[in-house]
Short mmCIF file of C-alpha atoms and ligand atoms in Angstrom, two decimals:
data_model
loop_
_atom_site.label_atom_id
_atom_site.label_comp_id
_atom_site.label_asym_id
_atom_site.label_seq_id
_atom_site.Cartn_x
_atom_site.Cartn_y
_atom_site.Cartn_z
CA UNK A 21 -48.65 152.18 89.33
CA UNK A 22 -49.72 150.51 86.21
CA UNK A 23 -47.35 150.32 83.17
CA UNK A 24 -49.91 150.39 80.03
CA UNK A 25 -48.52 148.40 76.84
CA UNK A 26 -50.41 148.60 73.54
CA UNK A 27 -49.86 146.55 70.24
CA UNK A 28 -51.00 148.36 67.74
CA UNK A 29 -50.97 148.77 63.96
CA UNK A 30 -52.38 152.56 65.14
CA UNK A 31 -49.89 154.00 67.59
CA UNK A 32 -50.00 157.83 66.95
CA UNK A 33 -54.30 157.26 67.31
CA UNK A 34 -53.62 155.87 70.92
CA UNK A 35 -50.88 157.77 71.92
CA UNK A 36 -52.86 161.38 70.80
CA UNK A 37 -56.06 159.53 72.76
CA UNK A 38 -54.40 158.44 76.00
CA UNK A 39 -51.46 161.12 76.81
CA UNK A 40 -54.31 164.03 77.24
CA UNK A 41 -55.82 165.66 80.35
CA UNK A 42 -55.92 163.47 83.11
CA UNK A 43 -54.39 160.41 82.01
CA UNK A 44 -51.89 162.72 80.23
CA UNK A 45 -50.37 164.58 83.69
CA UNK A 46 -50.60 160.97 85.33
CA UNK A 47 -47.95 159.56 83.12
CA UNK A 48 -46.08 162.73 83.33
CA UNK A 49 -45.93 162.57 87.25
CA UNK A 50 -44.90 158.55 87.00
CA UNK A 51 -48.39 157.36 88.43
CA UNK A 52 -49.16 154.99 85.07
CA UNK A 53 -47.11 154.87 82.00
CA UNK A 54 -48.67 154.65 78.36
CA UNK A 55 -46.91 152.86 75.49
CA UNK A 56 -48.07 152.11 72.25
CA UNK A 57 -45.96 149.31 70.61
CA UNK A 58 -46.12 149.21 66.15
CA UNK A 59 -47.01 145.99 65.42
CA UNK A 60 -45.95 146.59 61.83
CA UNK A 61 -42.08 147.48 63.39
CA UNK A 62 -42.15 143.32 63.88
CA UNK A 63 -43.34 141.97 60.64
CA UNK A 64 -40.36 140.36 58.63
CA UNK A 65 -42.55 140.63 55.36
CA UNK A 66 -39.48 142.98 52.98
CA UNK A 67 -43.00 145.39 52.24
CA UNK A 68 -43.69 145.92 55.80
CA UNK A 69 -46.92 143.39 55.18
CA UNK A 70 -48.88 142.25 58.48
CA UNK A 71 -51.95 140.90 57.04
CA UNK A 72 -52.77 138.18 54.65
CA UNK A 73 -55.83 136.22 53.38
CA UNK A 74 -57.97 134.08 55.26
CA UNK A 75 -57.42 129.69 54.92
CA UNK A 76 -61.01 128.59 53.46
CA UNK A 77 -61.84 131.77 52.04
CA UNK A 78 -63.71 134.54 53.02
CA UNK A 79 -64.04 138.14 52.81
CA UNK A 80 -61.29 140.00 54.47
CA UNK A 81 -58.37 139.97 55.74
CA UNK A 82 -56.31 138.69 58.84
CA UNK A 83 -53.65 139.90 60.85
CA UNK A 84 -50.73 137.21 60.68
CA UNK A 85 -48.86 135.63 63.92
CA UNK A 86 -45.27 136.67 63.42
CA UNK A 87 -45.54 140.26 63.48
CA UNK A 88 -47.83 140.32 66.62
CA UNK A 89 -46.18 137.96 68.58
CA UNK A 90 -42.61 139.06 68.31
CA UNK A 91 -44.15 142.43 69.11
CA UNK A 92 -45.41 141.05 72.33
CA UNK A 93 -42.20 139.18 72.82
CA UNK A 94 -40.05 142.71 72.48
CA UNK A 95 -42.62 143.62 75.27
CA UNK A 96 -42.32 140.83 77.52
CA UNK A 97 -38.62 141.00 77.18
CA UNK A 98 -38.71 144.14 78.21
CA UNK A 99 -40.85 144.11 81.23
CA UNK A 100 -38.43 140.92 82.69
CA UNK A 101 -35.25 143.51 81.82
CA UNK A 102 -36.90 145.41 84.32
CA UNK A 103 -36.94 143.24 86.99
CA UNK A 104 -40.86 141.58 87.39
CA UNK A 105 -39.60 138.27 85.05
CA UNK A 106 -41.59 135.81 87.09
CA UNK A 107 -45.25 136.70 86.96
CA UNK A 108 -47.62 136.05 84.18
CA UNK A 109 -48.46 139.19 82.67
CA UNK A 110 -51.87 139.53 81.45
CA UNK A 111 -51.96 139.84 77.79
CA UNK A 112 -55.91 141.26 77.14
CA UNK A 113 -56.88 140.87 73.65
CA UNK A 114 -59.94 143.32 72.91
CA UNK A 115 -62.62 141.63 70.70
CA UNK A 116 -66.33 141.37 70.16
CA UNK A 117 -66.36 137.97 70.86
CA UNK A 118 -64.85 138.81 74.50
CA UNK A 119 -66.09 138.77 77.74
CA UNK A 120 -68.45 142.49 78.50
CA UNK A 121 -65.72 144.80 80.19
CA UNK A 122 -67.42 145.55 83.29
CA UNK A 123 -66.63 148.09 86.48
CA UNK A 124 -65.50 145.24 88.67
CA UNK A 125 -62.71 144.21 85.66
CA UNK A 126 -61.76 147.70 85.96
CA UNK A 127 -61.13 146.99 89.75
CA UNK A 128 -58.99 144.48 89.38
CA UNK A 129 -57.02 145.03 86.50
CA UNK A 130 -56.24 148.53 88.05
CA UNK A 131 -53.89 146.13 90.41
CA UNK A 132 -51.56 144.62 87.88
CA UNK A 133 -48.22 146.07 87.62
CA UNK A 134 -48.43 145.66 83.86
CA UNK A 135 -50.65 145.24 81.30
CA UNK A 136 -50.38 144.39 77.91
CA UNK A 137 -53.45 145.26 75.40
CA UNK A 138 -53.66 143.43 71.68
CA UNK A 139 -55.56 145.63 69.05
CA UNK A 140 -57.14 143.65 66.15
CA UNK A 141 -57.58 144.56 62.82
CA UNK A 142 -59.30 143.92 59.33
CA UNK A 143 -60.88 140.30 60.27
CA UNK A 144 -59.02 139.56 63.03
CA UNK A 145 -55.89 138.04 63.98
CA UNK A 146 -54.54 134.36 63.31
CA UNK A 147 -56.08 132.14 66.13
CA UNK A 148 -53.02 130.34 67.06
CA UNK A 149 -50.79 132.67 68.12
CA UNK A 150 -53.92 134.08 70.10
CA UNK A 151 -53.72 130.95 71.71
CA UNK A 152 -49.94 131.15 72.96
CA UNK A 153 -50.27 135.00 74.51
CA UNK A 154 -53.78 135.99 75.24
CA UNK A 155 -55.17 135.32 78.90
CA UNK A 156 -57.94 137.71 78.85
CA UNK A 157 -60.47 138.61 75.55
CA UNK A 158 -62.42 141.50 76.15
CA UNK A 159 -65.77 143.41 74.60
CA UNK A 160 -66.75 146.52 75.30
CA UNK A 161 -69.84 145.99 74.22
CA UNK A 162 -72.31 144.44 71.85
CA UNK A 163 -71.20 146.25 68.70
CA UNK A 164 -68.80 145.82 66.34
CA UNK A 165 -65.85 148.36 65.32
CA UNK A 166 -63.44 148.75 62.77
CA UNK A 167 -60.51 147.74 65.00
CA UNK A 168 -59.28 147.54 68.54
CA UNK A 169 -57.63 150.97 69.16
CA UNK A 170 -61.05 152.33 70.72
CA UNK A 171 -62.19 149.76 72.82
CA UNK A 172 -58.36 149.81 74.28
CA UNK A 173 -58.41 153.45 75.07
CA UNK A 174 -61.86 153.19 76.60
CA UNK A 175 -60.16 150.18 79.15
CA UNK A 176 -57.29 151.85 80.05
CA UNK A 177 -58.62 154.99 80.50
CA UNK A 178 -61.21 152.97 82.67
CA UNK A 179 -58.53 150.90 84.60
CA UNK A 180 -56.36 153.93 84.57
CA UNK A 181 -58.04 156.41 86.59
CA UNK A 182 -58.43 153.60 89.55
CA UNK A 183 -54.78 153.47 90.47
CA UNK A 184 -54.13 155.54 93.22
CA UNK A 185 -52.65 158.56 92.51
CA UNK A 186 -54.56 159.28 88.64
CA UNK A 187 -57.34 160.97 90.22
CA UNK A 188 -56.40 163.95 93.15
CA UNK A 189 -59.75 163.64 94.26
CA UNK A 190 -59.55 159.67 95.93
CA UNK A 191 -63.20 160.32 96.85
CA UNK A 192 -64.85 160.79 93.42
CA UNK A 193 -63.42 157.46 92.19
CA UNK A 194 -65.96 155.70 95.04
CA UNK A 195 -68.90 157.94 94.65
CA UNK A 196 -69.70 158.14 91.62
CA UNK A 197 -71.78 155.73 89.12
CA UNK A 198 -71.33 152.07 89.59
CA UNK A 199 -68.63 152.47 92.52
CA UNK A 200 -71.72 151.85 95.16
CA UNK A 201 -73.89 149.55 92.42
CA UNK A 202 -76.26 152.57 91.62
CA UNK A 203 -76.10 155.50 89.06
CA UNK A 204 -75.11 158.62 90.35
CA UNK A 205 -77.82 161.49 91.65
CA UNK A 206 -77.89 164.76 89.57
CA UNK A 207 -75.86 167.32 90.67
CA UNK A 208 -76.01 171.12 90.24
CA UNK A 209 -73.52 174.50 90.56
CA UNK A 210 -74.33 178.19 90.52
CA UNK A 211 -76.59 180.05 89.62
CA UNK A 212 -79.21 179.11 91.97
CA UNK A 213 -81.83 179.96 89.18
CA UNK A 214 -81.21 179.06 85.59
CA UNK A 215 -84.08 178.76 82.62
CA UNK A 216 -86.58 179.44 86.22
CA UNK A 217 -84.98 175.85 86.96
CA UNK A 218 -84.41 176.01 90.77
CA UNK A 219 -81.43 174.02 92.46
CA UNK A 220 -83.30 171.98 94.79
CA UNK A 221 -83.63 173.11 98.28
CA UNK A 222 -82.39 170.72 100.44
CA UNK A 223 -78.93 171.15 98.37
CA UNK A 224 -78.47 174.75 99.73
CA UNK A 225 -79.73 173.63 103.31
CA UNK A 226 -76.29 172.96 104.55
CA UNK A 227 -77.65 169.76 106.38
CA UNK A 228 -75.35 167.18 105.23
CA UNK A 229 -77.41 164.15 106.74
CA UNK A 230 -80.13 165.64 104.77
CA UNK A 231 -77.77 165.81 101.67
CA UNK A 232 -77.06 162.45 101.66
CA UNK A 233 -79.99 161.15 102.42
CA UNK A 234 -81.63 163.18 99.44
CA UNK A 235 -78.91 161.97 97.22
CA UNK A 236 -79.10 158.06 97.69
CA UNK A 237 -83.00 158.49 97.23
CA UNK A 238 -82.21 160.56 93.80
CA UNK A 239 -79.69 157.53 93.18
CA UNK A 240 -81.97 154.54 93.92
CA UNK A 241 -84.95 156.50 91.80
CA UNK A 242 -82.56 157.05 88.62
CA UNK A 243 -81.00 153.33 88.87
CA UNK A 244 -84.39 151.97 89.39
CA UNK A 245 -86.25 153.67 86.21
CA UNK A 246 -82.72 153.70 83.76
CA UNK A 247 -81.26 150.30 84.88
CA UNK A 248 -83.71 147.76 86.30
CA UNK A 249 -81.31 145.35 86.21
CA UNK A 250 -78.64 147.19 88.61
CA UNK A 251 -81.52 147.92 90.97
CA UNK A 252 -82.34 144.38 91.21
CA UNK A 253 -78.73 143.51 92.46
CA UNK A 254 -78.49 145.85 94.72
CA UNK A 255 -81.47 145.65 96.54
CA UNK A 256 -80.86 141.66 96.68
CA UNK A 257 -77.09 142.85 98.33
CA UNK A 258 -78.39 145.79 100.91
CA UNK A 259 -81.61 143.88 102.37
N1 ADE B 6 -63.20 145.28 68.27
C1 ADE B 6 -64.20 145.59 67.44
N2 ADE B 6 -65.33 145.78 68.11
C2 ADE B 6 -65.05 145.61 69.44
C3 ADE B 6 -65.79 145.68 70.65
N3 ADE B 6 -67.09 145.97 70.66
N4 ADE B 6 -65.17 145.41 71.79
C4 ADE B 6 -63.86 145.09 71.80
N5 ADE B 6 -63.11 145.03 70.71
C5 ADE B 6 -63.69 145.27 69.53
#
Protein backbone atom coordinates (compact mmCIF):
# COMPACT_ATOMS: atom_id res chain seq x y z
CA UNK A 1 0.00 0.00 0.00
CA UNK A 2 1.29 3.28 -1.13
CA UNK A 3 -0.66 6.51 -0.38
CA UNK A 4 0.23 8.86 -3.56
CA UNK A 5 0.22 12.77 -2.67
CA UNK A 6 0.57 15.33 -5.47
CA UNK A 7 1.10 19.21 -5.23
CA UNK A 8 -0.08 20.55 -7.99
CA UNK A 9 -1.18 23.80 -9.61
CA UNK A 10 -2.94 21.00 -12.22
CA UNK A 11 -5.07 18.67 -10.15
CA UNK A 12 -8.04 17.73 -12.48
CA UNK A 13 -4.86 16.85 -15.32
CA UNK A 14 -3.49 14.27 -12.71
CA UNK A 15 -6.42 13.11 -11.23
CA UNK A 16 -8.16 12.35 -15.06
CA UNK A 17 -4.36 10.73 -15.79
CA UNK A 18 -3.91 8.54 -12.72
CA UNK A 19 -7.59 7.28 -11.57
CA UNK A 20 -7.94 5.23 -15.11
CA UNK A 21 -7.60 1.53 -15.93
CA UNK A 22 -5.31 -0.13 -13.82
CA UNK A 23 -4.17 2.34 -11.46
CA UNK A 24 -7.83 3.49 -11.44
CA UNK A 25 -9.47 -0.08 -9.94
CA UNK A 26 -6.26 -0.19 -7.60
CA UNK A 27 -7.29 2.83 -5.68
CA UNK A 28 -10.80 1.73 -5.83
CA UNK A 29 -9.97 -1.71 -4.15
CA UNK A 30 -7.62 0.28 -1.35
CA UNK A 31 -4.27 -1.18 -2.85
CA UNK A 32 -2.68 2.64 -3.47
CA UNK A 33 -4.49 5.83 -3.02
CA UNK A 34 -4.11 8.92 -5.47
CA UNK A 35 -4.43 12.53 -4.28
CA UNK A 36 -3.81 15.54 -6.00
CA UNK A 37 -3.34 18.49 -3.55
CA UNK A 38 -4.08 22.53 -5.31
CA UNK A 39 -1.24 24.29 -4.59
CA UNK A 40 -3.08 27.49 -5.45
CA UNK A 41 -5.84 26.43 -2.37
CA UNK A 42 -2.55 27.61 -0.06
CA UNK A 43 -1.45 30.83 -1.50
CA UNK A 44 -2.50 33.82 0.86
CA UNK A 45 -2.01 36.27 -2.20
CA UNK A 46 -6.18 38.05 -1.98
CA UNK A 47 -5.97 37.14 -6.21
CA UNK A 48 -5.21 33.59 -5.66
CA UNK A 49 -1.43 34.57 -7.04
CA UNK A 50 1.33 31.68 -6.69
CA UNK A 51 3.96 32.96 -8.88
CA UNK A 52 6.04 36.03 -8.99
CA UNK A 53 9.16 37.39 -10.77
CA UNK A 54 12.49 36.16 -10.58
CA UNK A 55 15.40 38.28 -7.99
CA UNK A 56 18.16 39.38 -10.71
CA UNK A 57 15.97 39.27 -13.55
CA UNK A 58 15.24 36.96 -16.06
CA UNK A 59 12.68 35.68 -18.27
CA UNK A 60 9.91 33.95 -16.51
CA UNK A 61 8.38 33.34 -13.78
CA UNK A 62 8.71 31.41 -10.36
CA UNK A 63 6.56 29.61 -8.21
CA UNK A 64 6.74 31.34 -4.63
CA UNK A 65 7.44 29.38 -1.15
CA UNK A 66 4.33 30.06 0.85
CA UNK A 67 1.79 28.55 -1.20
CA UNK A 68 3.81 25.29 -1.79
CA UNK A 69 4.97 24.74 1.45
CA UNK A 70 1.87 25.19 3.49
CA UNK A 71 0.44 22.87 0.86
CA UNK A 72 2.93 20.28 1.84
CA UNK A 73 2.46 21.15 5.45
CA UNK A 74 -1.62 20.46 5.12
CA UNK A 75 -0.15 17.12 3.74
CA UNK A 76 2.24 16.24 6.28
CA UNK A 77 -0.25 17.14 8.89
CA UNK A 78 -2.36 14.97 7.57
CA UNK A 79 -0.38 11.87 7.10
CA UNK A 80 0.83 12.24 11.17
CA UNK A 81 -3.30 12.58 11.91
CA UNK A 82 -3.19 9.29 10.61
CA UNK A 83 -0.98 7.72 12.72
CA UNK A 84 2.79 7.30 10.75
CA UNK A 85 4.04 10.94 12.55
CA UNK A 86 7.55 9.71 13.10
CA UNK A 87 9.12 8.82 9.78
CA UNK A 88 10.51 11.16 7.26
CA UNK A 89 8.35 11.13 4.40
CA UNK A 90 9.96 11.49 1.16
CA UNK A 91 9.03 14.65 -0.46
CA UNK A 92 10.27 13.97 -4.46
CA UNK A 93 10.45 17.10 -6.32
CA UNK A 94 10.34 16.25 -10.22
CA UNK A 95 12.83 18.43 -12.22
CA UNK A 96 15.22 18.35 -15.12
CA UNK A 97 17.95 19.04 -13.10
CA UNK A 98 17.13 15.70 -11.01
CA UNK A 99 18.59 12.57 -10.71
CA UNK A 100 17.40 10.01 -14.16
CA UNK A 101 14.30 8.06 -12.65
CA UNK A 102 15.42 4.66 -13.16
CA UNK A 103 13.67 0.93 -12.67
CA UNK A 104 15.57 0.28 -9.49
CA UNK A 105 14.00 3.90 -7.97
CA UNK A 106 10.83 2.44 -8.95
CA UNK A 107 11.76 -0.59 -6.66
CA UNK A 108 12.26 1.11 -3.85
CA UNK A 109 10.02 3.85 -3.73
CA UNK A 110 7.22 1.22 -4.37
CA UNK A 111 8.05 0.45 -0.43
CA UNK A 112 7.23 3.74 1.18
CA UNK A 113 4.01 4.01 2.87
CA UNK A 114 3.68 7.53 1.50
CA UNK A 115 4.84 9.60 -0.95
CA UNK A 116 4.63 13.04 -1.58
CA UNK A 117 5.36 14.42 -5.33
CA UNK A 118 6.11 18.45 -5.95
CA UNK A 119 5.09 19.62 -9.54
CA UNK A 120 6.97 22.73 -10.82
CA UNK A 121 5.87 25.30 -12.90
CA UNK A 122 6.70 28.38 -15.20
CA UNK A 123 10.62 28.67 -14.15
CA UNK A 124 10.59 26.80 -11.30
CA UNK A 125 9.99 27.11 -7.76
CA UNK A 126 11.80 29.40 -5.06
CA UNK A 127 15.01 27.45 -4.00
CA UNK A 128 14.68 27.86 -0.37
CA UNK A 129 11.74 26.40 0.51
CA UNK A 130 13.02 23.50 -1.86
CA UNK A 131 15.60 23.31 0.54
CA UNK A 132 13.36 22.78 3.80
CA UNK A 133 10.97 19.81 2.12
CA UNK A 134 12.55 18.14 -0.80
CA UNK A 135 14.67 14.85 -0.13
CA UNK A 136 14.56 13.45 -3.51
CA UNK A 137 14.78 15.62 -7.16
CA UNK A 138 13.93 13.60 -9.93
CA UNK A 139 14.24 13.64 -14.07
CA UNK A 140 12.63 11.62 -16.19
CA UNK A 141 14.74 12.24 -18.68
CA UNK A 142 16.95 14.54 -20.65
CA UNK A 143 14.24 16.88 -21.94
CA UNK A 144 12.59 19.60 -20.78
CA UNK A 145 8.64 20.06 -20.25
CA UNK A 146 6.32 22.65 -19.58
CA UNK A 147 5.73 21.55 -15.96
CA UNK A 148 5.85 18.66 -13.58
CA UNK A 149 2.35 17.06 -13.88
CA UNK A 150 3.76 14.50 -16.61
CA UNK A 151 6.85 13.41 -15.34
CA UNK A 152 4.73 12.76 -11.89
CA UNK A 153 2.17 10.61 -13.53
CA UNK A 154 4.82 8.71 -15.44
CA UNK A 155 6.57 7.89 -11.61
CA UNK A 156 3.71 6.95 -9.95
CA UNK A 157 2.25 5.06 -12.43
CA UNK A 158 5.83 3.43 -12.53
CA UNK A 159 6.13 2.99 -8.67
CA UNK A 160 2.49 2.22 -8.61
CA UNK A 161 2.07 -0.88 -10.42
CA UNK A 162 5.04 -2.51 -8.13
CA UNK A 163 3.06 -2.64 -4.92
CA UNK A 164 1.66 -5.82 -4.46
CA UNK A 165 -1.69 -6.09 -5.18
CA UNK A 166 -1.85 -3.23 -8.49
CA UNK A 167 -1.08 -5.81 -10.90
CA UNK A 168 -3.31 -9.46 -10.62
CA UNK A 169 -0.78 -10.94 -12.60
CA UNK A 170 2.45 -10.85 -9.73
CA UNK A 171 4.41 -12.59 -12.51
CA UNK A 172 4.38 -9.98 -15.32
CA UNK A 173 5.75 -7.31 -12.96
CA UNK A 174 9.25 -9.65 -12.89
CA UNK A 175 9.30 -10.70 -16.46
CA UNK A 176 9.02 -8.19 -18.32
CA UNK A 177 11.62 -5.37 -19.60
CA UNK A 178 14.21 -4.27 -17.16
CA UNK A 179 12.83 -6.59 -14.20
CA UNK A 180 15.76 -9.28 -15.23
CA UNK A 181 18.28 -6.30 -16.72
CA UNK A 182 17.31 -7.19 -20.42
CA UNK A 183 14.46 -6.00 -22.79
CA UNK A 184 11.75 -8.21 -23.18
CA UNK A 185 11.52 -10.99 -26.26
CA UNK A 186 8.67 -10.41 -28.81
CA UNK A 187 5.70 -12.05 -28.18
CA UNK A 188 2.83 -13.17 -30.44
CA UNK A 189 -1.21 -14.34 -30.19
CA UNK A 190 -3.51 -15.89 -32.75
CA UNK A 191 -3.70 -16.22 -35.79
CA UNK A 192 -0.89 -18.44 -36.41
CA UNK A 193 -0.47 -16.73 -39.91
CA UNK A 194 -0.92 -13.03 -40.33
CA UNK A 195 0.48 -10.74 -43.49
CA UNK A 196 2.26 -14.71 -44.39
CA UNK A 197 4.14 -13.68 -41.01
CA UNK A 198 4.44 -17.07 -39.21
CA UNK A 199 4.45 -17.29 -35.26
CA UNK A 200 7.63 -18.92 -34.73
CA UNK A 201 7.70 -22.58 -34.25
CA UNK A 202 9.18 -23.36 -31.24
CA UNK A 203 6.28 -21.04 -29.60
CA UNK A 204 3.55 -23.60 -30.62
CA UNK A 205 5.92 -26.62 -29.64
CA UNK A 206 4.54 -26.85 -26.19
CA UNK A 207 8.19 -27.49 -24.86
CA UNK A 208 8.48 -25.03 -22.20
CA UNK A 209 12.36 -25.58 -21.61
CA UNK A 210 12.51 -24.88 -25.21
CA UNK A 211 10.29 -21.71 -24.68
CA UNK A 212 12.39 -20.26 -22.38
CA UNK A 213 15.34 -20.97 -23.65
CA UNK A 214 14.21 -19.37 -27.09
CA UNK A 215 12.98 -16.40 -25.23
CA UNK A 216 16.16 -15.33 -23.15
CA UNK A 217 18.16 -15.78 -26.53
CA UNK A 218 15.40 -13.36 -28.31
CA UNK A 219 16.00 -11.16 -25.03
CA UNK A 220 19.83 -11.06 -24.94
CA UNK A 221 19.76 -10.45 -29.04
CA UNK A 222 17.21 -7.37 -28.70
CA UNK A 223 19.11 -5.86 -25.48
CA UNK A 224 22.34 -6.40 -27.16
CA UNK A 225 21.56 -4.53 -30.67
CA UNK A 226 18.84 -1.71 -28.92
CA UNK A 227 20.75 -1.12 -25.60
CA UNK A 228 24.47 -1.85 -25.60
CA UNK A 229 24.79 -0.39 -22.55
CA UNK A 230 22.24 -2.79 -20.57
CA UNK A 231 23.95 -5.72 -22.24
CA UNK A 232 27.19 -4.70 -20.93
CA UNK A 233 25.87 -4.84 -17.25
CA UNK A 234 24.42 -7.76 -17.43
CA UNK A 235 26.79 -9.85 -18.91
CA UNK A 236 29.45 -8.30 -16.30
CA UNK A 237 26.56 -9.58 -13.42
CA UNK A 238 25.66 -13.30 -14.97
CA UNK A 239 29.41 -14.44 -15.88
N1 LIG B 1 9.93 19.08 -15.50
C1 LIG B 1 10.15 19.53 -16.74
N2 LIG B 1 10.84 18.65 -17.44
C2 LIG B 1 11.07 17.57 -16.63
C3 LIG B 1 11.72 16.32 -16.78
N3 LIG B 1 12.31 15.96 -17.92
N4 LIG B 1 11.77 15.50 -15.72
C4 LIG B 1 11.20 15.86 -14.56
N5 LIG B 1 10.57 17.00 -14.36
C5 LIG B 1 10.49 17.86 -15.38
Amino acid sequence: MVNFHILTLFPEMVMQGLNTSILGRAAARGDISIEAVNIRDYTENKHGRVDDYTYGGGAGMLMQAQPVYDAYRAVVDRISQNGDGNKKTRVIYVTPQGKPFRQEMAQELSKEEELIFLCGHYEGIDERVLEEIVTDEISIGDYVLTGGELPAMVMVDAIARLVPGVLHNDESAETESFGNGLLEYPQYSRPEIWHDKQVPQVLLSGDHAKVDAWRLEQALMRTKERRPDLYEKYMDTHR
